[in-house]
PDB file of C-alpha atoms and ligand atoms in Angstrom:
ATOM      1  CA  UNK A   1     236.489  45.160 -16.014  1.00  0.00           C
ATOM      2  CA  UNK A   2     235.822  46.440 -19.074  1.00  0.00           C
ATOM      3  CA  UNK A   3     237.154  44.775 -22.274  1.00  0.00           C
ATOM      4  CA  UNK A   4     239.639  46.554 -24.736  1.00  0.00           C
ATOM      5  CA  UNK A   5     237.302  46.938 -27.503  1.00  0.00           C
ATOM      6  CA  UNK A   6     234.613  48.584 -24.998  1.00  0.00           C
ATOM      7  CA  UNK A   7     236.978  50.863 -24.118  1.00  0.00           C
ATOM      8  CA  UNK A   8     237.587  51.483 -27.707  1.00  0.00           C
ATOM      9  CA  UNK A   9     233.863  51.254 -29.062  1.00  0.00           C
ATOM     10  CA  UNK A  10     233.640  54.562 -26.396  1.00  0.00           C
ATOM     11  CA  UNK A  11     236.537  56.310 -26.974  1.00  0.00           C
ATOM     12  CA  UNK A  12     235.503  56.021 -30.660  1.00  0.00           C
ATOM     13  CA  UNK A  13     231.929  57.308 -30.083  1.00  0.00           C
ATOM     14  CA  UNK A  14     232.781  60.561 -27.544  1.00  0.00           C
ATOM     15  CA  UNK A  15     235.918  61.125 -30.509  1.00  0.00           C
ATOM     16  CA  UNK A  16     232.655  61.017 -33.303  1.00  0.00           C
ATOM     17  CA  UNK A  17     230.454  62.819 -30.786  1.00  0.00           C
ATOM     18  CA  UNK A  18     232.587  65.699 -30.863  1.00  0.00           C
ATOM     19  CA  UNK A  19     233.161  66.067 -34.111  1.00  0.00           C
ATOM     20  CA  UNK A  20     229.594  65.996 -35.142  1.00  0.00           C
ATOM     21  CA  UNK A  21     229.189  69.233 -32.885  1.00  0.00           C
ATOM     22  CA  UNK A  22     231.668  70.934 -34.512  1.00  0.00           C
ATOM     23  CA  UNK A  23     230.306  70.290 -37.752  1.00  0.00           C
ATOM     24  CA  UNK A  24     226.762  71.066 -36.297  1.00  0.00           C
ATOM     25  CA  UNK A  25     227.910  74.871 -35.422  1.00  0.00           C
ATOM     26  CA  UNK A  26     225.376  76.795 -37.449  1.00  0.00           C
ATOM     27  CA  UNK A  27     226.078  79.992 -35.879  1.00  0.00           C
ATOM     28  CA  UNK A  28     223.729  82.713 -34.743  1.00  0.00           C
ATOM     29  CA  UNK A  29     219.988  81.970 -35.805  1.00  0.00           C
ATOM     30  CA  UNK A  30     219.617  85.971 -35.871  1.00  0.00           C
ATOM     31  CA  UNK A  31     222.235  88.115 -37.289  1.00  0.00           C
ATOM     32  CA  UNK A  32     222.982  92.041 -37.179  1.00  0.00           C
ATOM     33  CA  UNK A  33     225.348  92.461 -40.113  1.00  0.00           C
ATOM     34  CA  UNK A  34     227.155  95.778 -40.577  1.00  0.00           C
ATOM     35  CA  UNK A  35     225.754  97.922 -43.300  1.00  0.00           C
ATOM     36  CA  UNK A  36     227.901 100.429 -42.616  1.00  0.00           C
ATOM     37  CA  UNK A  37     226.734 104.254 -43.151  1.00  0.00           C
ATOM     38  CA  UNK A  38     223.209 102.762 -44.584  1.00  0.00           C
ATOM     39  CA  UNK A  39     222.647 101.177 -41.075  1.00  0.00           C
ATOM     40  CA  UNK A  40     222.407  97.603 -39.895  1.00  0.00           C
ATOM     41  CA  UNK A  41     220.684  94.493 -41.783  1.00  0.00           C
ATOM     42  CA  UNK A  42     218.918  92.183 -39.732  1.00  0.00           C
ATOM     43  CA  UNK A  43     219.454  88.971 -41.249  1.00  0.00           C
ATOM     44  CA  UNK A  44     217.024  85.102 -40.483  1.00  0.00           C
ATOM     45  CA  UNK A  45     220.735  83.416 -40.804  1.00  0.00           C
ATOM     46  CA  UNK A  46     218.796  79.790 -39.903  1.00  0.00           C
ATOM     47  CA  UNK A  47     216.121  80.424 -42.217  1.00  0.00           C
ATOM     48  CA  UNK A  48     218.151  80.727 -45.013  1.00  0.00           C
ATOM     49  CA  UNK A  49     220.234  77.920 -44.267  1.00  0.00           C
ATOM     50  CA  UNK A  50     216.823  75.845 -43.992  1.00  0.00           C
ATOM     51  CA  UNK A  51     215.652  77.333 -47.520  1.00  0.00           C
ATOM     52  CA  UNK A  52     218.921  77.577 -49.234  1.00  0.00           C
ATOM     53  CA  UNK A  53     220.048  73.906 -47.846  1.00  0.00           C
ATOM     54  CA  UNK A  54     223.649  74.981 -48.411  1.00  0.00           C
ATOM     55  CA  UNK A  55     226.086  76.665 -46.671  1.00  0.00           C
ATOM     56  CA  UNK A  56     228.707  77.487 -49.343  1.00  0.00           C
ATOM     57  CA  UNK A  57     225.909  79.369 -51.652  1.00  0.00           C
ATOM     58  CA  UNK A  58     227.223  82.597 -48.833  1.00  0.00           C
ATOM     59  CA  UNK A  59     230.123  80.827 -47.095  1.00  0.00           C
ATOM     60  CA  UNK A  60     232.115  80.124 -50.213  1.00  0.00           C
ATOM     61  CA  UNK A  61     232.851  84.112 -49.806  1.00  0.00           C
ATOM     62  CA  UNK A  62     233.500  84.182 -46.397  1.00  0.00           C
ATOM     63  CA  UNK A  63     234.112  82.067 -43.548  1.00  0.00           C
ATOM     64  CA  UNK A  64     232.033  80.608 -41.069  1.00  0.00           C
ATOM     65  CA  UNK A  65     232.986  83.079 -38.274  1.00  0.00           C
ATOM     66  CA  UNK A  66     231.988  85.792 -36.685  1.00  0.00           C
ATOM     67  CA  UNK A  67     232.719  89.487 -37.854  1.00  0.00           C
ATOM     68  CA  UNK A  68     234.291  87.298 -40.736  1.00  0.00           C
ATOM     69  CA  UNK A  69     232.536  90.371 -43.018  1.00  0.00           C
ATOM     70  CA  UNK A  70     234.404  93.256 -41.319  1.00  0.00           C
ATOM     71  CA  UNK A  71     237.813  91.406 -41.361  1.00  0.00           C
ATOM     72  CA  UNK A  72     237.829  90.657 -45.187  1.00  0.00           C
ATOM     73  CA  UNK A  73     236.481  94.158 -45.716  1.00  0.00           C
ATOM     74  CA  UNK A  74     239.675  95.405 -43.544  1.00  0.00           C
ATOM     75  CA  UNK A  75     242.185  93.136 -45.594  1.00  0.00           C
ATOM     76  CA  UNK A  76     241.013  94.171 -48.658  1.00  0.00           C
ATOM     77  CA  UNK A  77     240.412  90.582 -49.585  1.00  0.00           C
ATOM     78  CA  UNK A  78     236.306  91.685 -49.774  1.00  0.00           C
ATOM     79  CA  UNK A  79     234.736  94.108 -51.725  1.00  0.00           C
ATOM     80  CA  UNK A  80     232.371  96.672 -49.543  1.00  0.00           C
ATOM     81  CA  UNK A  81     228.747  95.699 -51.010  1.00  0.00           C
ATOM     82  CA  UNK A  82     229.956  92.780 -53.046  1.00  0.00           C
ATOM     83  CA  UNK A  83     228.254  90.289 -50.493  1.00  0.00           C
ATOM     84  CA  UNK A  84     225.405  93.016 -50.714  1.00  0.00           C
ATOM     85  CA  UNK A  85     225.396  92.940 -54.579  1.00  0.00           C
ATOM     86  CA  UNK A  86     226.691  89.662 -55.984  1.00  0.00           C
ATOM     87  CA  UNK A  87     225.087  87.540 -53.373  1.00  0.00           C
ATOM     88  CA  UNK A  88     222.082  89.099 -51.500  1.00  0.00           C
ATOM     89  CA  UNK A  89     219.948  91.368 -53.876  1.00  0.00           C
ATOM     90  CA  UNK A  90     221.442  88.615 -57.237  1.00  0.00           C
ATOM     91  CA  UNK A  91     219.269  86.186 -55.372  1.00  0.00           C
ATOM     92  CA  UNK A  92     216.258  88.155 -54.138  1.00  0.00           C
ATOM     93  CA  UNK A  93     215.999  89.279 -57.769  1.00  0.00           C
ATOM     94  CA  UNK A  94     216.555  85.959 -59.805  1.00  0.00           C
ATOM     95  CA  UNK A  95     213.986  84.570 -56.974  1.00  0.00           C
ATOM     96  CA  UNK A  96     211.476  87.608 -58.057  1.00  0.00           C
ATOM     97  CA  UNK A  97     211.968  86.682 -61.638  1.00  0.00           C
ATOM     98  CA  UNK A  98     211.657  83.095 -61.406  1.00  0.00           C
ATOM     99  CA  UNK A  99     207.897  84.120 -59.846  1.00  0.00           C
ATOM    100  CA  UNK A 100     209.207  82.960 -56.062  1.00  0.00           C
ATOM    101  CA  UNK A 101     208.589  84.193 -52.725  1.00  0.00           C
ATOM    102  CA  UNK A 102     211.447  86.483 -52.046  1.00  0.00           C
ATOM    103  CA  UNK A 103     213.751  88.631 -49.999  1.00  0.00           C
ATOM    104  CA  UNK A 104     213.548  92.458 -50.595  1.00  0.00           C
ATOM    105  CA  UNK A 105     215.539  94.012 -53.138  1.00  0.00           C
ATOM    106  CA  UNK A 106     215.136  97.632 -51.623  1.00  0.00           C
ATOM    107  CA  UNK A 107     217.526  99.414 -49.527  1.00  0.00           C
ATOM    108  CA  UNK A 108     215.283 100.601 -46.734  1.00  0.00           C
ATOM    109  CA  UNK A 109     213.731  96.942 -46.486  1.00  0.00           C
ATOM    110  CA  UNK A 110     217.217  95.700 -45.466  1.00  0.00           C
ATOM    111  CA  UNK A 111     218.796  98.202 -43.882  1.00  0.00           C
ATOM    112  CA  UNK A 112     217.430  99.961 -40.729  1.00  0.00           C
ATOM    113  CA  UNK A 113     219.033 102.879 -38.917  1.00  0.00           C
TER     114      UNK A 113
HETATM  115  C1  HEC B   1     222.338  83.387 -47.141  1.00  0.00           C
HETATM  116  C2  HEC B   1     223.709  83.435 -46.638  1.00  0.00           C
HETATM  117  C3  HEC B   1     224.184  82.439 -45.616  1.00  0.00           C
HETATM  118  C4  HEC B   1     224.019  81.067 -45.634  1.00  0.00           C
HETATM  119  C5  HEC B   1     223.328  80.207 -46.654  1.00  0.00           C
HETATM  120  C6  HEC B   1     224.693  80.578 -44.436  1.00  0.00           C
HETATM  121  N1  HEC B   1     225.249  81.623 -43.732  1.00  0.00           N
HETATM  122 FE1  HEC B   1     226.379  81.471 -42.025  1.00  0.00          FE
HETATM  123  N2  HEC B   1     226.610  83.505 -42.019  1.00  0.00           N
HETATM  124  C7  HEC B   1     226.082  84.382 -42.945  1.00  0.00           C
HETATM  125  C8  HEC B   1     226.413  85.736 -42.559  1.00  0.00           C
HETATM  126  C9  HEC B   1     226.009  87.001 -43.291  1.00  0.00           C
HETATM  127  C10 HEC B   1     227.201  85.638 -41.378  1.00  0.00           C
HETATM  128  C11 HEC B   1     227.796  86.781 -40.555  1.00  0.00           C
HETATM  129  C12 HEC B   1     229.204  87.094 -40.963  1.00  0.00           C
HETATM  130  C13 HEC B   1     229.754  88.276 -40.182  1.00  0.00           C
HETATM  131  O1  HEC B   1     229.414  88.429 -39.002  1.00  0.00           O
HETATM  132  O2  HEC B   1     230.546  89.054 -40.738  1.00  0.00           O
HETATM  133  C14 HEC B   1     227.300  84.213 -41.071  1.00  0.00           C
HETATM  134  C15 HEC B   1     227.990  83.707 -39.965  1.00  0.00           C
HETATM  135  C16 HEC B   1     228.105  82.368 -39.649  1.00  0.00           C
HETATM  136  C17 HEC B   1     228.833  81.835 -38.509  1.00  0.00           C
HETATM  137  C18 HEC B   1     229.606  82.647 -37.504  1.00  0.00           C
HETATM  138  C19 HEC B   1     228.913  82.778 -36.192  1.00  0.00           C
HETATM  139  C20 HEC B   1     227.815  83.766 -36.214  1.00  0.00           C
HETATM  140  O3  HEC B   1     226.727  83.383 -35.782  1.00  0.00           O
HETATM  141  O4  HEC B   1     228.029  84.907 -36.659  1.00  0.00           O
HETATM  142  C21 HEC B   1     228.690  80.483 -38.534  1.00  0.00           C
HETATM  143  C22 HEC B   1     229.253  79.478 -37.538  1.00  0.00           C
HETATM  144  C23 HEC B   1     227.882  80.161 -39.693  1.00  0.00           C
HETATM  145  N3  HEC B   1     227.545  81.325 -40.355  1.00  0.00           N
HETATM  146  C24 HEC B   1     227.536  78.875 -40.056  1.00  0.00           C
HETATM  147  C25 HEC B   1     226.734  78.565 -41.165  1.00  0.00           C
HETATM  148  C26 HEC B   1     226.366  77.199 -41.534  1.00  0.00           C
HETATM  149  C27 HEC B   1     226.803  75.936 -40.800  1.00  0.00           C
HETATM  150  C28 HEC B   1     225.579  77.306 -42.649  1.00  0.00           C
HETATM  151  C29 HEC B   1     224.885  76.193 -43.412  1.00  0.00           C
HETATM  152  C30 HEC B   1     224.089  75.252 -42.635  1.00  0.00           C
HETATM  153  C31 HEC B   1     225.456  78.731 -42.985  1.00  0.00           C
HETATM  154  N4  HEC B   1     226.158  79.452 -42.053  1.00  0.00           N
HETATM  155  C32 HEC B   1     224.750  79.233 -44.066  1.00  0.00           C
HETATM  156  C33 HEC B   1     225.345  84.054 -44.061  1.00  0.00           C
HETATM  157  C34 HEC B   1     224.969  82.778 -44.433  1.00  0.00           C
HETATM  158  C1  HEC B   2     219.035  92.213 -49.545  1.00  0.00           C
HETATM  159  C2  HEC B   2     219.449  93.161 -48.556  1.00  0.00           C
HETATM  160  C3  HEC B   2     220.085  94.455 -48.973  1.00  0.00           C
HETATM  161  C4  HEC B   2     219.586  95.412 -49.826  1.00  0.00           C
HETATM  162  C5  HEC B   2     218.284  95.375 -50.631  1.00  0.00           C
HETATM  163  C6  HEC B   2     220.527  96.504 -49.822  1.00  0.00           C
HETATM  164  N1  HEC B   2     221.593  96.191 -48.998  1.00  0.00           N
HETATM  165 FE1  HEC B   2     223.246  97.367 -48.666  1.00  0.00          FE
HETATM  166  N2  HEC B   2     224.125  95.874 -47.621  1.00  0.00           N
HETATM  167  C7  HEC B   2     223.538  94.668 -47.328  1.00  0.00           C
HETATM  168  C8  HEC B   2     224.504  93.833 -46.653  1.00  0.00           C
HETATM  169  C9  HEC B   2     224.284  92.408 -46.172  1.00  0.00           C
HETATM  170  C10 HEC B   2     225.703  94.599 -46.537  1.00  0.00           C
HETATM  171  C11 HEC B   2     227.038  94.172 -45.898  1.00  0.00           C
HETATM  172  C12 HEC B   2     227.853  93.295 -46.821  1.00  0.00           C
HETATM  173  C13 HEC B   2     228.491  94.008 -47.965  1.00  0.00           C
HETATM  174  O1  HEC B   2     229.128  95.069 -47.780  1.00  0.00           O
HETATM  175  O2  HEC B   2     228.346  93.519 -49.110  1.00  0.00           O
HETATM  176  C14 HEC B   2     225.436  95.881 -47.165  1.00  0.00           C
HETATM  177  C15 HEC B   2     226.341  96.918 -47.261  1.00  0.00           C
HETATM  178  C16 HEC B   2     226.033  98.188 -47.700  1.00  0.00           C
HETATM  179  C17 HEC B   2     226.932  99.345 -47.638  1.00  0.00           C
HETATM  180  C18 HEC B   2     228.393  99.365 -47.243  1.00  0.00           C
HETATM  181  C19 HEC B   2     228.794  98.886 -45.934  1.00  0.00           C
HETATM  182  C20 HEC B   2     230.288  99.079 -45.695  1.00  0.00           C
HETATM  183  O3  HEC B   2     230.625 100.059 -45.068  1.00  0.00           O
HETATM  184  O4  HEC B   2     231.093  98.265 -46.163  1.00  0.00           O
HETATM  185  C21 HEC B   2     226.238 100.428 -48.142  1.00  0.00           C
HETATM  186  C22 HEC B   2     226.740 101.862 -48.257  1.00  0.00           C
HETATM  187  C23 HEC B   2     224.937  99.924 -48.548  1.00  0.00           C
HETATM  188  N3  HEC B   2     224.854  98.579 -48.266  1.00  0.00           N
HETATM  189  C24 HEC B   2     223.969 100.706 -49.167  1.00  0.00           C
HETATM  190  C25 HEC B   2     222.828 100.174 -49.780  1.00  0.00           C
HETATM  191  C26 HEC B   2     221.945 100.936 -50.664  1.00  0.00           C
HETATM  192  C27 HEC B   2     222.134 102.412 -51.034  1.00  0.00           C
HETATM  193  C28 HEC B   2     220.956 100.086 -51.070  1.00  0.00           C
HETATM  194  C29 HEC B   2     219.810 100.347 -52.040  1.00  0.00           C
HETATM  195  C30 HEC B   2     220.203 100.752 -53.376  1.00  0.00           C
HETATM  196  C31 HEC B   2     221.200  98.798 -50.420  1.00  0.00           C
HETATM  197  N4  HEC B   2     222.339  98.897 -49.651  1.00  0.00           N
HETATM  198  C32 HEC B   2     220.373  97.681 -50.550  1.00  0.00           C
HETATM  199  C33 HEC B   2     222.233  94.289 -47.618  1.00  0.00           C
HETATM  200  C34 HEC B   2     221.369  94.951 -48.477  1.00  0.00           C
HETATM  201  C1  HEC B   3     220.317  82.027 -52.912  1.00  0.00           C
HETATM  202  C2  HEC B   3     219.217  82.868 -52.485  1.00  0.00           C
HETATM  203  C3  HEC B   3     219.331  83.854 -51.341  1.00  0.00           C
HETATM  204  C4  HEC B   3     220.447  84.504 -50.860  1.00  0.00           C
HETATM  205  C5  HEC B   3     221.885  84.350 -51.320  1.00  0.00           C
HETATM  206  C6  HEC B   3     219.992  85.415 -49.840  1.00  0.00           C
HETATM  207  N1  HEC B   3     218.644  85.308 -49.677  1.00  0.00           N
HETATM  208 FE1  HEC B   3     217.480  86.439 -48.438  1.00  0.00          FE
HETATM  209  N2  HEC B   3     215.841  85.377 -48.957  1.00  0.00           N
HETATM  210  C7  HEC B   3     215.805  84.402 -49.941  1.00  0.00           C
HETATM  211  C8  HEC B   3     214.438  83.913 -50.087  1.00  0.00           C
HETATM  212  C9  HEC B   3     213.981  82.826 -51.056  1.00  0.00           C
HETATM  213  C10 HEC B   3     213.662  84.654 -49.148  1.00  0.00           C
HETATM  214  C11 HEC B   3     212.152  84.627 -48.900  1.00  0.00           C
HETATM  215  C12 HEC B   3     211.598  83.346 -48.459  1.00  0.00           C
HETATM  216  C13 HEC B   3     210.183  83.411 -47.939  1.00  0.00           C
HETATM  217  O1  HEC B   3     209.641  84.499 -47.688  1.00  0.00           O
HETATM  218  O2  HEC B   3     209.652  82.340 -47.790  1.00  0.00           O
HETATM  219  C14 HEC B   3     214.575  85.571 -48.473  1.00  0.00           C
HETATM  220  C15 HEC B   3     214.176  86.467 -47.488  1.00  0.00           C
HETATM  221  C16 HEC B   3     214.977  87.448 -46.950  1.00  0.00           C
HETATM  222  C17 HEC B   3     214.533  88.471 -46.027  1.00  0.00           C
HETATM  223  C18 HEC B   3     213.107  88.655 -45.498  1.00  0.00           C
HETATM  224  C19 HEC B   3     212.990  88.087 -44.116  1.00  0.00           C
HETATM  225  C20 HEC B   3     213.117  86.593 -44.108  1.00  0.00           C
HETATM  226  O3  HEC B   3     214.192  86.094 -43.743  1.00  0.00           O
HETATM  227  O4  HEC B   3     212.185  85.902 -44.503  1.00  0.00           O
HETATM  228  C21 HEC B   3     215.627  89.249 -45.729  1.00  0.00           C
HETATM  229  C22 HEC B   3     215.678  90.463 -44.822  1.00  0.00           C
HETATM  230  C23 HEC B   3     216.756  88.695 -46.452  1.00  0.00           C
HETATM  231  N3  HEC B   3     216.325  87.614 -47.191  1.00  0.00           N
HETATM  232  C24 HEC B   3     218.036  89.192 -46.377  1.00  0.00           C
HETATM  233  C25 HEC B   3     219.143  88.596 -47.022  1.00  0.00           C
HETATM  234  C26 HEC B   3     220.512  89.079 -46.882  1.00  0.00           C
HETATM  235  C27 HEC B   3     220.949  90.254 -46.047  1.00  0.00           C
HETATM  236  C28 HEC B   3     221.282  88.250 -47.649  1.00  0.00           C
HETATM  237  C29 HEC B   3     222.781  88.299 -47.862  1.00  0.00           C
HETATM  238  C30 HEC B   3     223.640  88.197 -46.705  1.00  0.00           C
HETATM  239  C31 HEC B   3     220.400  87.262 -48.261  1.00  0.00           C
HETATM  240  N4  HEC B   3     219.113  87.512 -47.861  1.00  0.00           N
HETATM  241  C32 HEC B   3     220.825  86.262 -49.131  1.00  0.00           C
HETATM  242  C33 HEC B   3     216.863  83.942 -50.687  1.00  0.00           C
HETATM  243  C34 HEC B   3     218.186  84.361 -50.568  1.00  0.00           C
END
């Protein structure tokens, strides 16, 4: 038989196990975000979390869900284009400026219809 502190030693590590999933949910590695009447904007969402290295430089805006875009949008809680404006194209630019590879800061380069 198995002694108590084996038992608790596993139910300790499958209770840890699980959590570090949870926290390892990094969402789609491609995403299609809704650009509305300008068309969609394909977006590398793993690429940037590998350059960027944090989450919260985008997710301190919105959550960690999906459509999470459209519902703030709906509530009025988000700005259309502020993601677009104060977040996107802000950091493609100061990146352009600062003499770094970049992301484009031209409509038809991020939207496609
Ligand atoms: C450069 C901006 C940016 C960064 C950095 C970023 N995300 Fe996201 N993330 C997005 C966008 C945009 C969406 C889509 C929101 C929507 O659908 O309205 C999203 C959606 C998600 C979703 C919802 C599921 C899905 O695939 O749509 C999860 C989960 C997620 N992100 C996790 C993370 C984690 C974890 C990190 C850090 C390791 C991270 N994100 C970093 C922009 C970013
Ligand atoms: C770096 C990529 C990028 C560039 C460049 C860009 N956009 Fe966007 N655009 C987005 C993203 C992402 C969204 C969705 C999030 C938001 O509304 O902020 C969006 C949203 C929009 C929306 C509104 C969507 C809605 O219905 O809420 C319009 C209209 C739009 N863009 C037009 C433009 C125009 C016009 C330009 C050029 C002057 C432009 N975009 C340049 C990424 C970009
Ligand atoms: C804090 C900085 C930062 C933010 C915020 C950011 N990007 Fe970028 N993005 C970059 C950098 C840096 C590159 C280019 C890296 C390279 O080519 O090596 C890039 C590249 C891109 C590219 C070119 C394809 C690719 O992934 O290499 C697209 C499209 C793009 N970004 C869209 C977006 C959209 C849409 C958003 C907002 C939801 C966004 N980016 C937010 C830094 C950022």
């Amino acid at each position: 038989m198995l002694g108590k502190k084996w038992v608790i030693a596993i139910v300790l590590s499958i209770f840890i196990a699980t959590i570090g999933l949870a926290v390892e949910n990094k969402g789609a590695e491609k995403i299609q975000i809704d650009g509305g009447s300008r068309g969609a904007v394909p977006f590398n969402h793993h690429a940037h979390q590998e350059r960027l290295g944090d989450c919260n430089v985008c997710h301190a805006s919105f959550p960690q869900e999906p459509q999470s875009l459209a519902r703030l949008k709906e509530s009025g809680q988000l700005k259309s284009k502020d993601v677009m404006n104060k977040l996107c194209i802000k950091c493609h630019k100061a990146e352009k400026i600062a003499g770094n590879k970049t992301g484009p800061t031209t409509c038809s380069k991020c939207h496609i219809r």
